[in-house]
Amino acid sequence: MEDQPRRPFFEFDTPVKYMLWLAAIFLVPIVNTWLLSGGRITPEDITLSAYASLLLVNPIAVVIAGALYGWRHGFNALLPWLFGLAFIPAALVAYNPTALPYGIGYAVLGYVGLGIGIGLKRLATRSQNRSN
């Protein structure tokens, strides 16, 4: 009998890995609420943290994730919508339902990130071809 490696019980497809990575980043404000219960930060700090997450951290994370995926795997029309879908639990748990439209914005930024990643990959390939 040959020694074959065991297959995992469940495998995540590549786009789902990126979606789960972003879902973890989207839930960072929950950590801040845990710090509030410990008395380390004030409620005003939580509000400012939520705004910073919505307007700065999450969009940057989406663009980076899209660029990494675009660089490594090319274009996937479904991936940015998975990014927006990954934001729904965070919007309902960490923020409030008025934050749900940000998911559409994150999907658009996911397309921007894919474009950046694909463009950088093409530039790298061209410069490598020219040097050879």
PDB file of C-alpha atoms in Angstrom:
ATOM      1  CA  MET A   1       0.000   0.000   0.000  1.00  0.00           C
ATOM      2  CA  GLU A   2       1.409   3.389  -1.014  1.00  0.00           C
ATOM      3  CA  ASP A   3       1.748   6.200   1.463  1.00  0.00           C
ATOM      4  CA  GLN A   4      -0.493   8.878   0.050  1.00  0.00           C
ATOM      5  CA  PRO A   5      -0.964  12.167   1.836  1.00  0.00           C
ATOM      6  CA  ARG A   6      -4.273  12.469   3.606  1.00  0.00           C
ATOM      7  CA  ARG A   7      -6.701  14.866   2.073  1.00  0.00           C
ATOM      8  CA  PRO A   8      -8.223  17.422   4.400  1.00  0.00           C
ATOM      9  CA  PHE A   9     -11.850  16.903   5.351  1.00  0.00           C
ATOM     10  CA  PHE A  10     -12.815  20.271   3.862  1.00  0.00           C
ATOM     11  CA  GLU A  11     -10.856  22.468   1.483  1.00  0.00           C
ATOM     12  CA  PHE A  12     -11.412  26.156   0.986  1.00  0.00           C
ATOM     13  CA  ASP A  13     -11.319  27.330  -2.594  1.00  0.00           C
ATOM     14  CA  THR A  14      -8.938  30.198  -3.298  1.00  0.00           C
ATOM     15  CA  PRO A  15     -11.505  33.045  -3.449  1.00  0.00           C
ATOM     16  CA  VAL A  16     -13.019  31.895  -0.164  1.00  0.00           C
ATOM     17  CA  LYS A  17      -9.612  32.159   1.529  1.00  0.00           C
ATOM     18  CA  TYR A  18      -9.413  35.828   0.598  1.00  0.00           C
ATOM     19  CA  MET A  19     -13.009  36.386   1.705  1.00  0.00           C
ATOM     20  CA  LEU A  20     -12.364  34.807   5.113  1.00  0.00           C
ATOM     21  CA  TRP A  21      -9.202  36.875   5.548  1.00  0.00           C
ATOM     22  CA  LEU A  22     -11.185  40.054   4.936  1.00  0.00           C
ATOM     23  CA  ALA A  23     -14.037  38.922   7.186  1.00  0.00           C
ATOM     24  CA  ALA A  24     -11.534  38.682  10.025  1.00  0.00           C
ATOM     25  CA  ILE A  25     -10.299  42.217   9.343  1.00  0.00           C
ATOM     26  CA  PHE A  26     -13.865  43.533   9.128  1.00  0.00           C
ATOM     27  CA  LEU A  27     -14.546  42.264  12.643  1.00  0.00           C
ATOM     28  CA  VAL A  28     -11.686  44.230  14.261  1.00  0.00           C
ATOM     29  CA  PRO A  29     -14.107  46.734  15.902  1.00  0.00           C
ATOM     30  CA  ILE A  30     -15.451  43.874  18.033  1.00  0.00           C
ATOM     31  CA  VAL A  31     -12.031  43.634  19.657  1.00  0.00           C
ATOM     32  CA  ASN A  32     -12.388  47.294  20.588  1.00  0.00           C
ATOM     33  CA  THR A  33     -15.674  46.589  22.358  1.00  0.00           C
ATOM     34  CA  TRP A  34     -13.923  43.912  24.397  1.00  0.00           C
ATOM     35  CA  LEU A  35     -11.333  46.489  25.383  1.00  0.00           C
ATOM     36  CA  LEU A  36     -14.146  48.851  26.397  1.00  0.00           C
ATOM     37  CA  SER A  37     -15.577  46.295  28.783  1.00  0.00           C
ATOM     38  CA  GLY A  38     -12.123  46.034  30.360  1.00  0.00           C
ATOM     39  CA  GLY A  39     -12.085  49.798  30.905  1.00  0.00           C
ATOM     40  CA  ARG A  40      -9.073  50.432  28.693  1.00  0.00           C
ATOM     41  CA  ILE A  41     -10.715  52.718  26.123  1.00  0.00           C
ATOM     42  CA  THR A  42     -13.640  55.140  26.136  1.00  0.00           C
ATOM     43  CA  PRO A  43     -16.872  54.968  24.105  1.00  0.00           C
ATOM     44  CA  GLU A  44     -15.658  57.910  22.020  1.00  0.00           C
ATOM     45  CA  ASP A  45     -12.607  55.870  21.077  1.00  0.00           C
ATOM     46  CA  ILE A  46     -14.870  53.081  19.853  1.00  0.00           C
ATOM     47  CA  THR A  47     -16.826  55.488  17.682  1.00  0.00           C
ATOM     48  CA  LEU A  48     -13.659  56.892  16.155  1.00  0.00           C
ATOM     49  CA  SER A  49     -12.310  53.375  15.660  1.00  0.00           C
ATOM     50  CA  ALA A  50     -15.487  52.343  13.834  1.00  0.00           C
ATOM     51  CA  TYR A  51     -15.222  55.351  11.512  1.00  0.00           C
ATOM     52  CA  ALA A  52     -11.558  54.642  10.863  1.00  0.00           C
ATOM     53  CA  SER A  53     -12.375  51.023  10.118  1.00  0.00           C
ATOM     54  CA  LEU A  54     -15.196  51.842   7.723  1.00  0.00           C
ATOM     55  CA  LEU A  55     -13.406  54.603   5.865  1.00  0.00           C
ATOM     56  CA  LEU A  56      -9.724  53.673   6.018  1.00  0.00           C
ATOM     57  CA  VAL A  57      -8.768  50.185   7.218  1.00  0.00           C
ATOM     58  CA  ASN A  58     -11.431  48.137   5.439  1.00  0.00           C
ATOM     59  CA  PRO A  59     -11.060  49.832   2.024  1.00  0.00           C
ATOM     60  CA  ILE A  60      -7.272  49.471   2.133  1.00  0.00           C
ATOM     61  CA  ALA A  61      -7.595  45.803   3.113  1.00  0.00           C
ATOM     62  CA  VAL A  62     -10.049  45.173   0.251  1.00  0.00           C
ATOM     63  CA  VAL A  63      -7.786  46.815  -2.327  1.00  0.00           C
ATOM     64  CA  ILE A  64      -4.754  44.874  -1.056  1.00  0.00           C
ATOM     65  CA  ALA A  65      -6.650  41.571  -1.072  1.00  0.00           C
ATOM     66  CA  GLY A  66      -7.957  42.259  -4.575  1.00  0.00           C
ATOM     67  CA  ALA A  67      -4.497  43.210  -5.816  1.00  0.00           C
ATOM     68  CA  LEU A  68      -2.939  40.080  -4.319  1.00  0.00           C
ATOM     69  CA  TYR A  69      -5.601  37.891  -5.887  1.00  0.00           C
ATOM     70  CA  GLY A  70      -5.293  39.660  -9.242  1.00  0.00           C
ATOM     71  CA  TRP A  71      -1.520  39.267  -9.200  1.00  0.00           C
ATOM     72  CA  ARG A  72      -1.595  35.590  -8.310  1.00  0.00           C
ATOM     73  CA  HIS A  73      -4.725  34.281 -10.042  1.00  0.00           C
ATOM     74  CA  GLY A  74      -5.948  36.816 -12.598  1.00  0.00           C
ATOM     75  CA  PHE A  75      -9.472  38.163 -12.957  1.00  0.00           C
ATOM     76  CA  ASN A  76     -12.447  36.718 -11.108  1.00  0.00           C
ATOM     77  CA  ALA A  77     -15.732  38.588 -11.488  1.00  0.00           C
ATOM     78  CA  LEU A  78     -17.251  36.959  -8.408  1.00  0.00           C
ATOM     79  CA  LEU A  79     -14.450  37.727  -5.958  1.00  0.00           C
ATOM     80  CA  PRO A  80     -15.234  41.412  -5.232  1.00  0.00           C
ATOM     81  CA  TRP A  81     -18.835  40.488  -4.485  1.00  0.00           C
ATOM     82  CA  LEU A  82     -17.555  37.924  -2.006  1.00  0.00           C
ATOM     83  CA  PHE A  83     -15.658  40.774  -0.346  1.00  0.00           C
ATOM     84  CA  GLY A  84     -18.905  42.715  -0.024  1.00  0.00           C
ATOM     85  CA  LEU A  85     -20.668  39.601   1.255  1.00  0.00           C
ATOM     86  CA  ALA A  86     -17.953  39.102   3.879  1.00  0.00           C
ATOM     87  CA  PHE A  87     -18.785  42.551   5.262  1.00  0.00           C
ATOM     88  CA  ILE A  88     -22.434  41.712   6.027  1.00  0.00           C
ATOM     89  CA  PRO A  89     -21.776  39.874   9.338  1.00  0.00           C
ATOM     90  CA  ALA A  90     -19.449  42.636  10.487  1.00  0.00           C
ATOM     91  CA  ALA A  91     -22.008  45.293   9.573  1.00  0.00           C
ATOM     92  CA  LEU A  92     -24.711  43.546  11.567  1.00  0.00           C
ATOM     93  CA  VAL A  93     -22.558  42.648  14.580  1.00  0.00           C
ATOM     94  CA  ALA A  94     -19.921  45.339  14.970  1.00  0.00           C
ATOM     95  CA  TYR A  95     -21.662  48.315  13.378  1.00  0.00           C
ATOM     96  CA  ASN A  96     -25.385  48.650  12.633  1.00  0.00           C
ATOM     97  CA  PRO A  97     -27.539  47.997   9.552  1.00  0.00           C
ATOM     98  CA  THR A  98     -26.857  51.490   8.212  1.00  0.00           C
ATOM     99  CA  ALA A  99     -23.310  50.286   7.418  1.00  0.00           C
ATOM    100  CA  LEU A 100     -24.568  47.672   4.921  1.00  0.00           C
ATOM    101  CA  PRO A 101     -24.168  49.939   1.833  1.00  0.00           C
ATOM    102  CA  TYR A 102     -20.434  49.996   2.513  1.00  0.00           C
ATOM    103  CA  GLY A 103     -20.395  46.377   1.308  1.00  0.00           C
ATOM    104  CA  ILE A 104     -21.249  47.569  -2.210  1.00  0.00           C
ATOM    105  CA  GLY A 105     -18.450  50.112  -2.016  1.00  0.00           C
ATOM    106  CA  TYR A 106     -16.060  47.412  -0.876  1.00  0.00           C
ATOM    107  CA  ALA A 107     -17.107  45.288  -3.867  1.00  0.00           C
ATOM    108  CA  VAL A 108     -16.277  48.184  -6.202  1.00  0.00           C
ATOM    109  CA  LEU A 109     -12.932  48.629  -4.451  1.00  0.00           C
ATOM    110  CA  GLY A 110     -12.354  44.900  -4.910  1.00  0.00           C
ATOM    111  CA  TYR A 111     -12.583  45.419  -8.680  1.00  0.00           C
ATOM    112  CA  VAL A 112     -10.117  48.294  -8.358  1.00  0.00           C
ATOM    113  CA  GLY A 113      -7.745  46.020  -6.445  1.00  0.00           C
ATOM    114  CA  LEU A 114      -8.092  43.280  -9.074  1.00  0.00           C
ATOM    115  CA  GLY A 115      -7.245  45.815 -11.763  1.00  0.00           C
ATOM    116  CA  ILE A 116      -4.198  46.994  -9.841  1.00  0.00           C
ATOM    117  CA  GLY A 117      -2.958  43.436  -9.300  1.00  0.00           C
ATOM    118  CA  ILE A 118      -3.475  42.419 -12.926  1.00  0.00           C
ATOM    119  CA  GLY A 119      -1.846  45.641 -14.155  1.00  0.00           C
ATOM    120  CA  LEU A 120       1.180  45.198 -11.913  1.00  0.00           C
ATOM    121  CA  LYS A 121       1.552  41.585 -13.037  1.00  0.00           C
ATOM    122  CA  ARG A 122       1.497  42.672 -16.697  1.00  0.00           C
ATOM    123  CA  LEU A 123       4.050  45.399 -16.020  1.00  0.00           C
ATOM    124  CA  ALA A 124       6.332  42.930 -14.254  1.00  0.00           C
ATOM    125  CA  THR A 125       5.976  40.432 -17.105  1.00  0.00           C
ATOM    126  CA  ARG A 126       6.757  43.095 -19.739  1.00  0.00           C
ATOM    127  CA  SER A 127       9.797  44.390 -17.905  1.00  0.00           C
ATOM    128  CA  GLN A 128      11.038  40.834 -17.435  1.00  0.00           C
ATOM    129  CA  ASN A 129      10.541  40.089 -21.142  1.00  0.00           C
ATOM    130  CA  ARG A 130      12.409  43.250 -22.141  1.00  0.00           C
ATOM    131  CA  SER A 131      15.374  42.389 -19.957  1.00  0.00           C
ATOM    132  CA  ASN A 132      15.704  38.946 -21.566  1.00  0.00           C
TER     133      ASN A 132
END
